[in-house]
PDB file of C-alpha atoms in Angstrom:
ATOM      1  CA  ALA D 255      -6.409   5.447 -16.005  1.00  0.00           C
ATOM      2  CA  GLN D 256      -6.061   2.767 -13.405  1.00  0.00           C
ATOM      3  CA  LYS D 257      -8.377   2.987 -10.436  1.00  0.00           C
ATOM      4  CA  ILE D 258      -9.459   0.892  -7.453  1.00  0.00           C
ATOM      5  CA  THR D 259     -12.892   1.300  -5.881  1.00  0.00           C
ATOM      6  CA  GLN D 260     -13.924   0.009  -2.486  1.00  0.00           C
ATOM      7  CA  THR D 261     -17.530   0.973  -1.856  1.00  0.00           C
ATOM      8  CA  GLN D 262     -17.836  -0.199   1.762  1.00  0.00           C
ATOM      9  CA  PRO D 263     -16.262   2.336   4.129  1.00  0.00           C
ATOM     10  CA  GLY D 264     -17.173   0.200   7.142  1.00  0.00           C
ATOM     11  CA  MET D 265     -18.635  -3.211   7.929  1.00  0.00           C
ATOM     12  CA  PHE D 266     -19.768  -4.998  11.083  1.00  0.00           C
ATOM     13  CA  VAL D 267     -19.782  -8.795  11.115  1.00  0.00           C
ATOM     14  CA  GLN D 268     -20.540 -11.347  13.792  1.00  0.00           C
ATOM     15  CA  GLU D 269     -17.643 -13.526  14.884  1.00  0.00           C
ATOM     16  CA  LYS D 270     -17.383 -16.836  12.982  1.00  0.00           C
ATOM     17  CA  GLU D 271     -19.405 -15.554  10.060  1.00  0.00           C
ATOM     18  CA  ALA D 272     -17.918 -15.249   6.582  1.00  0.00           C
ATOM     19  CA  VAL D 273     -17.423 -11.768   5.190  1.00  0.00           C
ATOM     20  CA  THR D 274     -16.905 -10.410   1.683  1.00  0.00           C
ATOM     21  CA  LEU D 275     -15.092  -7.144   1.104  1.00  0.00           C
ATOM     22  CA  ASP D 276     -15.815  -5.627  -2.285  1.00  0.00           C
ATOM     23  CA  CYS D 277     -13.247  -4.321  -4.730  1.00  0.00           C
ATOM     24  CA  THR D 278     -13.614  -3.247  -8.333  1.00  0.00           C
ATOM     25  CA  TYR D 279     -10.809  -2.024 -10.527  1.00  0.00           C
ATOM     26  CA  ASP D 280     -10.277  -0.266 -13.794  1.00  0.00           C
ATOM     27  CA  THR D 281      -7.343  -0.795 -16.098  1.00  0.00           C
ATOM     28  CA  SER D 282      -6.656  -0.991 -19.805  1.00  0.00           C
ATOM     29  CA  ASP D 283      -3.698  -3.341 -19.301  1.00  0.00           C
ATOM     30  CA  GLN D 284      -4.004  -7.052 -19.929  1.00  0.00           C
ATOM     31  CA  SER D 285      -1.288  -7.867 -17.414  1.00  0.00           C
ATOM     32  CA  TYR D 286      -1.805  -6.755 -13.842  1.00  0.00           C
ATOM     33  CA  GLY D 287      -1.753  -7.996 -10.283  1.00  0.00           C
ATOM     34  CA  LEU D 288      -4.326  -7.558  -7.549  1.00  0.00           C
ATOM     35  CA  PHE D 289      -3.443  -7.475  -3.866  1.00  0.00           C
ATOM     36  CA  TRP D 290      -5.173  -7.239  -0.541  1.00  0.00           C
ATOM     37  CA  TYR D 291      -3.503  -5.737   2.499  1.00  0.00           C
ATOM     38  CA  LYS D 292      -4.639  -5.655   6.104  1.00  0.00           C
ATOM     39  CA  GLN D 293      -3.904  -2.701   8.366  1.00  0.00           C
ATOM     40  CA  PRO D 294      -4.587  -3.352  12.073  1.00  0.00           C
ATOM     41  CA  SER D 295      -4.905  -0.513  14.541  1.00  0.00           C
ATOM     42  CA  SER D 296      -1.140  -0.610  15.104  1.00  0.00           C
ATOM     43  CA  GLY D 297      -0.766   0.775  11.587  1.00  0.00           C
ATOM     44  CA  GLU D 298       1.454  -1.663   9.710  1.00  0.00           C
ATOM     45  CA  MET D 299       0.502  -2.981   6.278  1.00  0.00           C
ATOM     46  CA  ILE D 300       0.223  -6.758   6.123  1.00  0.00           C
ATOM     47  CA  PHE D 301       0.095  -8.540   2.772  1.00  0.00           C
ATOM     48  CA  LEU D 302      -2.767 -11.045   2.620  1.00  0.00           C
ATOM     49  CA  ILE D 303      -3.268 -12.402  -0.869  1.00  0.00           C
ATOM     50  CA  TYR D 304      -2.361 -11.924  -4.527  1.00  0.00           C
ATOM     51  CA  GLN D 305      -4.158 -12.662  -7.805  1.00  0.00           C
ATOM     52  CA  GLY D 306      -2.578 -12.356 -11.224  1.00  0.00           C
ATOM     53  CA  SER D 307      -4.666 -11.285 -14.178  1.00  0.00           C
ATOM     54  CA  TYR D 308      -3.800 -14.469 -16.059  1.00  0.00           C
ATOM     55  CA  ASP D 309      -4.466 -16.791 -13.152  1.00  0.00           C
ATOM     56  CA  GLU D 310      -7.424 -19.011 -13.930  1.00  0.00           C
ATOM     57  CA  GLN D 311      -8.001 -20.150 -10.386  1.00  0.00           C
ATOM     58  CA  ASN D 312      -9.031 -17.903  -7.526  1.00  0.00           C
ATOM     59  CA  ALA D 313      -6.220 -17.336  -5.057  1.00  0.00           C
ATOM     60  CA  THR D 314      -6.519 -18.761  -1.551  1.00  0.00           C
ATOM     61  CA  GLU D 315      -4.391 -18.285   1.565  1.00  0.00           C
ATOM     62  CA  GLY D 316      -5.737 -20.024   4.632  1.00  0.00           C
ATOM     63  CA  ARG D 317      -8.999 -18.313   5.604  1.00  0.00           C
ATOM     64  CA  TYR D 318      -8.593 -15.741   2.843  1.00  0.00           C
ATOM     65  CA  SER D 319      -9.737 -16.216  -0.717  1.00  0.00           C
ATOM     66  CA  LEU D 320     -10.001 -13.817  -3.585  1.00  0.00           C
ATOM     67  CA  ASN D 321     -13.145 -13.997  -5.717  1.00  0.00           C
ATOM     68  CA  PHE D 322     -11.720 -12.888  -9.056  1.00  0.00           C
ATOM     69  CA  GLN D 323     -14.233 -12.039 -11.776  1.00  0.00           C
ATOM     70  CA  LYS D 324     -12.185 -10.673 -14.645  1.00  0.00           C
ATOM     71  CA  ALA D 325     -15.042  -9.716 -16.936  1.00  0.00           C
ATOM     72  CA  ARG D 326     -16.641  -7.700 -14.145  1.00  0.00           C
ATOM     73  CA  LYS D 327     -13.265  -6.322 -13.048  1.00  0.00           C
ATOM     74  CA  SER D 328     -13.897  -7.300  -9.492  1.00  0.00           C
ATOM     75  CA  ALA D 329     -11.555  -8.829  -6.915  1.00  0.00           C
ATOM     76  CA  ASN D 330     -13.495  -9.350  -3.723  1.00  0.00           C
ATOM     77  CA  LEU D 331     -11.789 -10.632  -0.580  1.00  0.00           C
ATOM     78  CA  VAL D 332     -13.597 -13.385   1.273  1.00  0.00           C
ATOM     79  CA  ILE D 333     -12.700 -14.133   4.876  1.00  0.00           C
ATOM     80  CA  SER D 334     -14.165 -17.375   6.144  1.00  0.00           C
ATOM     81  CA  ALA D 335     -15.007 -17.921   9.817  1.00  0.00           C
ATOM     82  CA  SER D 336     -14.104 -14.404  10.927  1.00  0.00           C
ATOM     83  CA  GLN D 337     -12.187 -13.869  14.158  1.00  0.00           C
ATOM     84  CA  LEU D 338     -11.899 -10.894  16.504  1.00  0.00           C
ATOM     85  CA  GLY D 339      -8.336 -10.403  15.268  1.00  0.00           C
ATOM     86  CA  ASP D 340      -9.680  -9.738  11.773  1.00  0.00           C
ATOM     87  CA  SER D 341     -10.919  -6.318  12.903  1.00  0.00           C
ATOM     88  CA  ALA D 342      -8.820  -3.929  10.830  1.00  0.00           C
ATOM     89  CA  MET D 343      -8.734  -1.727   7.759  1.00  0.00           C
ATOM     90  CA  TYR D 344      -8.469  -3.657   4.498  1.00  0.00           C
ATOM     91  CA  PHE D 345      -7.049  -2.242   1.295  1.00  0.00           C
ATOM     92  CA  CYS D 346      -7.451  -3.567  -2.213  1.00  0.00           C
ATOM     93  CA  ALA D 347      -4.573  -2.675  -4.522  1.00  0.00           C
ATOM     94  CA  MET D 348      -3.478  -3.175  -8.114  1.00  0.00           C
ATOM     95  CA  ARG D 349      -0.207  -3.116  -9.997  1.00  0.00           C
ATOM     96  CA  GLU D 350      -0.020  -2.907 -13.768  1.00  0.00           C
ATOM     97  CA  ALA D 351       2.797  -4.219 -15.948  1.00  0.00           C
ATOM     98  CA  GLY D 352       4.248  -0.756 -16.391  1.00  0.00           C
ATOM     99  CA  TYR D 353       5.688  -1.074 -19.880  1.00  0.00           C
ATOM    100  CA  SER D 354       5.957   2.635 -20.629  1.00  0.00           C
ATOM    101  CA  SER D 355       6.650   3.948 -17.153  1.00  0.00           C
ATOM    102  CA  ALA D 356       7.344   2.715 -13.695  1.00  0.00           C
ATOM    103  CA  SER D 357       4.651   0.478 -12.372  1.00  0.00           C
ATOM    104  CA  LYS D 358       3.203   1.647  -9.098  1.00  0.00           C
ATOM    105  CA  ILE D 359       0.750   0.018  -6.776  1.00  0.00           C
ATOM    106  CA  ILE D 360      -2.479   1.974  -6.466  1.00  0.00           C
ATOM    107  CA  PHE D 361      -4.835   1.536  -3.555  1.00  0.00           C
ATOM    108  CA  GLY D 362      -8.524   1.788  -2.876  1.00  0.00           C
ATOM    109  CA  SER D 363      -9.830   3.939  -0.048  1.00  0.00           C
ATOM    110  CA  GLY D 364     -10.154   0.959   2.259  1.00  0.00           C
ATOM    111  CA  THR D 365     -12.871  -0.864   4.223  1.00  0.00           C
ATOM    112  CA  ARG D 366     -12.863  -0.861   8.004  1.00  0.00           C
ATOM    113  CA  LEU D 367     -14.008  -4.269   9.210  1.00  0.00           C
ATOM    114  CA  SER D 368     -15.218  -4.702  12.772  1.00  0.00           C
ATOM    115  CA  ILE D 369     -15.912  -8.171  14.155  1.00  0.00           C
ATOM    116  CA  ARG D 370     -18.527  -8.423  16.915  1.00  0.00           C
ATOM    117  CA  PRO D 371     -18.055 -11.122  19.598  1.00  0.00           C
TER     118      PRO D 371
ATOM    119  CA  GLU V 205      14.908 -11.000   8.829  1.00  0.00           C
ATOM    120  CA  ALA V 206      13.726  -9.345   5.610  1.00  0.00           C
ATOM    121  CA  GLN V 207      12.328  -5.965   6.422  1.00  0.00           C
ATOM    122  CA  VAL V 208      11.781  -2.326   5.587  1.00  0.00           C
ATOM    123  CA  THR V 209      12.690  -0.009   8.443  1.00  0.00           C
ATOM    124  CA  GLN V 210      11.367   3.489   8.803  1.00  0.00           C
ATOM    125  CA  ASN V 211      12.355   6.062  11.383  1.00  0.00           C
ATOM    126  CA  PRO V 212      10.966   7.741  13.299  1.00  0.00           C
ATOM    127  CA  ARG V 213       7.621   6.022  13.966  1.00  0.00           C
ATOM    128  CA  TYR V 214       6.070   9.177  15.365  1.00  0.00           C
ATOM    129  CA  LEU V 215       7.046  12.799  14.800  1.00  0.00           C
ATOM    130  CA  ILE V 216       5.510  16.094  15.826  1.00  0.00           C
ATOM    131  CA  THR V 217       7.116  19.143  14.280  1.00  0.00           C
ATOM    132  CA  VAL V 218       6.420  22.799  13.611  1.00  0.00           C
ATOM    133  CA  THR V 219       5.649  24.432  10.304  1.00  0.00           C
ATOM    134  CA  GLY V 220       8.752  25.173   8.271  1.00  0.00           C
ATOM    135  CA  LYS V 221      11.246  23.058  10.180  1.00  0.00           C
ATOM    136  CA  LYS V 222      13.018  20.721   7.776  1.00  0.00           C
ATOM    137  CA  LEU V 223      12.767  17.026   8.529  1.00  0.00           C
ATOM    138  CA  THR V 224      13.851  13.704   7.083  1.00  0.00           C
ATOM    139  CA  VAL V 225      12.146  10.348   7.427  1.00  0.00           C
ATOM    140  CA  THR V 226      14.560   7.518   6.804  1.00  0.00           C
ATOM    141  CA  CYS V 227      13.789   4.248   5.049  1.00  0.00           C
ATOM    142  CA  SER V 228      16.080   1.272   4.703  1.00  0.00           C
ATOM    143  CA  GLN V 229      15.520  -2.212   3.245  1.00  0.00           C
ATOM    144  CA  ASN V 230      17.729  -5.282   3.554  1.00  0.00           C
ATOM    145  CA  MET V 231      16.300  -7.312   0.649  1.00  0.00           C
ATOM    146  CA  ASN V 232      18.389  -5.818  -2.174  1.00  0.00           C
ATOM    147  CA  HIS V 233      15.209  -4.534  -3.781  1.00  0.00           C
ATOM    148  CA  GLU V 234      15.497  -2.248  -6.780  1.00  0.00           C
ATOM    149  CA  TYR V 235      12.145  -0.511  -6.522  1.00  0.00           C
ATOM    150  CA  MET V 236      11.298   1.729  -3.581  1.00  0.00           C
ATOM    151  CA  SER V 237       8.509   4.210  -3.051  1.00  0.00           C
ATOM    152  CA  TRP V 238       6.882   6.529  -0.548  1.00  0.00           C
ATOM    153  CA  TYR V 239       3.173   6.734   0.129  1.00  0.00           C
ATOM    154  CA  ARG V 240       1.034   8.888   2.317  1.00  0.00           C
ATOM    155  CA  GLN V 241      -2.214   7.614   3.824  1.00  0.00           C
ATOM    156  CA  ASP V 242      -5.108   9.930   4.554  1.00  0.00           C
ATOM    157  CA  PRO V 243      -8.628   9.013   5.730  1.00  0.00           C
ATOM    158  CA  GLY V 244     -10.952   8.183   2.861  1.00  0.00           C
ATOM    159  CA  LEU V 245      -8.162   8.439   0.283  1.00  0.00           C
ATOM    160  CA  GLY V 246      -6.232   5.242   0.811  1.00  0.00           C
ATOM    161  CA  LEU V 247      -2.509   5.347   0.051  1.00  0.00           C
ATOM    162  CA  ARG V 248      -1.176   7.733  -2.568  1.00  0.00           C
ATOM    163  CA  GLN V 249       2.290   7.548  -4.038  1.00  0.00           C
ATOM    164  CA  ILE V 250       4.586  10.501  -3.377  1.00  0.00           C
ATOM    165  CA  TYR V 251       7.845   9.493  -5.079  1.00  0.00           C
ATOM    166  CA  TYR V 252       9.409   6.310  -6.335  1.00  0.00           C
ATOM    167  CA  SER V 253      12.828   5.055  -7.329  1.00  0.00           C
ATOM    168  CA  MET V 254      13.617   2.312  -9.807  1.00  0.00           C
ATOM    169  CA  ASN V 255      17.278   2.101  -8.800  1.00  0.00           C
ATOM    170  CA  VAL V 256      20.200   4.086  -7.437  1.00  0.00           C
ATOM    171  CA  GLU V 257      20.098   7.695  -8.641  1.00  0.00           C
ATOM    172  CA  VAL V 258      16.813   7.081 -10.490  1.00  0.00           C
ATOM    173  CA  THR V 259      13.831   8.774  -8.885  1.00  0.00           C
ATOM    174  CA  ASP V 260      10.575  10.196 -10.183  1.00  0.00           C
ATOM    175  CA  LYS V 261       7.391  11.868  -8.998  1.00  0.00           C
ATOM    176  CA  GLY V 262       4.330   9.947  -7.991  1.00  0.00           C
ATOM    177  CA  ASP V 263       0.826  11.335  -7.689  1.00  0.00           C
ATOM    178  CA  VAL V 264       1.352  13.809  -4.827  1.00  0.00           C
ATOM    179  CA  PRO V 265       4.998  14.991  -4.906  1.00  0.00           C
ATOM    180  CA  GLU V 266       4.516  18.664  -3.980  1.00  0.00           C
ATOM    181  CA  GLY V 267       6.409  19.621  -0.842  1.00  0.00           C
ATOM    182  CA  TYR V 268       8.588  16.484  -0.782  1.00  0.00           C
ATOM    183  CA  LYS V 269      12.040  15.478  -1.944  1.00  0.00           C
ATOM    184  CA  VAL V 270      13.777  12.130  -2.091  1.00  0.00           C
ATOM    185  CA  SER V 271      17.193  10.759  -2.877  1.00  0.00           C
ATOM    186  CA  ARG V 272      18.575   7.302  -3.684  1.00  0.00           C
ATOM    187  CA  LYS V 273      22.331   7.328  -3.234  1.00  0.00           C
ATOM    188  CA  GLU V 274      22.476   3.727  -2.078  1.00  0.00           C
ATOM    189  CA  LYS V 275      20.277   0.831  -3.060  1.00  0.00           C
ATOM    190  CA  ARG V 276      19.092   0.117   0.463  1.00  0.00           C
ATOM    191  CA  ASN V 277      18.165   3.681   1.549  1.00  0.00           C
ATOM    192  CA  PHE V 278      15.427   5.988   0.319  1.00  0.00           C
ATOM    193  CA  PRO V 279      14.894   8.972   2.627  1.00  0.00           C
ATOM    194  CA  LEU V 280      11.912  11.299   2.375  1.00  0.00           C
ATOM    195  CA  ILE V 281      12.689  14.971   2.923  1.00  0.00           C
ATOM    196  CA  LEU V 282      10.237  17.702   3.822  1.00  0.00           C
ATOM    197  CA  GLU V 283      12.125  20.958   3.314  1.00  0.00           C
ATOM    198  CA  SER V 284       9.416  23.192   4.781  1.00  0.00           C
ATOM    199  CA  PRO V 285       6.624  21.102   6.299  1.00  0.00           C
ATOM    200  CA  SER V 286       3.107  22.482   6.402  1.00  0.00           C
ATOM    201  CA  PRO V 287       0.039  21.297   8.348  1.00  0.00           C
ATOM    202  CA  ASN V 288      -1.451  19.696   5.209  1.00  0.00           C
ATOM    203  CA  GLN V 289       1.450  17.247   5.269  1.00  0.00           C
ATOM    204  CA  THR V 290       0.168  15.802   8.530  1.00  0.00           C
ATOM    205  CA  SER V 291      -0.362  12.189   7.553  1.00  0.00           C
ATOM    206  CA  LEU V 292       0.716   8.574   7.946  1.00  0.00           C
ATOM    207  CA  TYR V 293       3.682   7.827   5.712  1.00  0.00           C
ATOM    208  CA  PHE V 294       4.819   4.473   4.396  1.00  0.00           C
ATOM    209  CA  CYS V 295       7.976   3.440   2.649  1.00  0.00           C
ATOM    210  CA  ALA V 296       7.687   0.341   0.466  1.00  0.00           C
ATOM    211  CA  SER V 297      10.114  -1.762  -1.516  1.00  0.00           C
ATOM    212  CA  SER V 298       9.757  -4.522  -4.082  1.00  0.00           C
ATOM    213  CA  LEU V 299      12.152  -6.726  -5.989  1.00  0.00           C
ATOM    214  CA  SER V 300      11.031  -5.303  -9.300  1.00  0.00           C
ATOM    215  CA  GLN V 301       8.098  -3.460 -10.775  1.00  0.00           C
ATOM    216  CA  GLY V 302       6.391  -6.431 -12.387  1.00  0.00           C
ATOM    217  CA  PRO V 303       2.625  -6.785 -11.906  1.00  0.00           C
ATOM    218  CA  GLY V 304       3.012  -9.784  -9.636  1.00  0.00           C
ATOM    219  CA  THR V 305       5.626  -8.237  -7.408  1.00  0.00           C
ATOM    220  CA  GLU V 306       4.576  -7.842  -3.813  1.00  0.00           C
ATOM    221  CA  ALA V 307       5.447  -4.626  -2.002  1.00  0.00           C
ATOM    222  CA  PHE V 308       6.947  -4.815   1.480  1.00  0.00           C
ATOM    223  CA  PHE V 309       6.028  -1.940   3.738  1.00  0.00           C
ATOM    224  CA  GLY V 310       7.763  -0.234   6.592  1.00  0.00           C
ATOM    225  CA  GLN V 311       6.000   0.198   9.915  1.00  0.00           C
ATOM    226  CA  GLY V 312       4.766   3.673   9.019  1.00  0.00           C
ATOM    227  CA  THR V 313       5.625   7.149  10.291  1.00  0.00           C
ATOM    228  CA  ARG V 314       2.869   9.218  11.814  1.00  0.00           C
ATOM    229  CA  LEU V 315       3.748  12.852  11.175  1.00  0.00           C
ATOM    230  CA  THR V 316       1.985  15.809  12.737  1.00  0.00           C
ATOM    231  CA  VAL V 317       2.862  19.336  11.593  1.00  0.00           C
ATOM    232  CA  VAL V 318       1.572  22.106  13.859  1.00  0.00           C
TER     233      VAL V 318
END
């Protein structure tokens, strides 16, 4: 069964430092997508970055990059030069191809990131 | 502007009083779903719909109903709310259900059942 594991419930990081948020996943599908979402204190879900299972290069979006290690089934989010506005809850998520049934997005339990000035 | 709109944003209700949370998207998306978010559990899918008149249960459907009479709308109905349904609810839509398809989320509805 598909599963997402985020082992860091909370993290504190100094402003301007880089931070890595861990995510491991479990799936028996060969085709799947991995997502990271940011949830600030206001509550909305903001899409950050996507990595496809067949993508050979790690995805990057501005200060965000996804460290994709397929053999280890890990999809860590790296935020370079953290800013105070990065303080939020971060969710790792996965979507399988869904050949036999509807494909849903499943989420990890989240990591609360706090940036210290 | 492409968006998913949920209403209301905040709701406090009493046990047993039927309520509906509305969800509407303007992107002509086929796939819509409802999630609830609880501390330490992340987001869990309640119900989903692959198209008009096609709905199915997610992981935590007990106590909820949905309908999809029009492509753009996907309301969540709590016929007899109970305190354990106090949660943050999200509606999401996506163009399809392919693995690379991003989900767009509504602003969330914070429901408290007393």
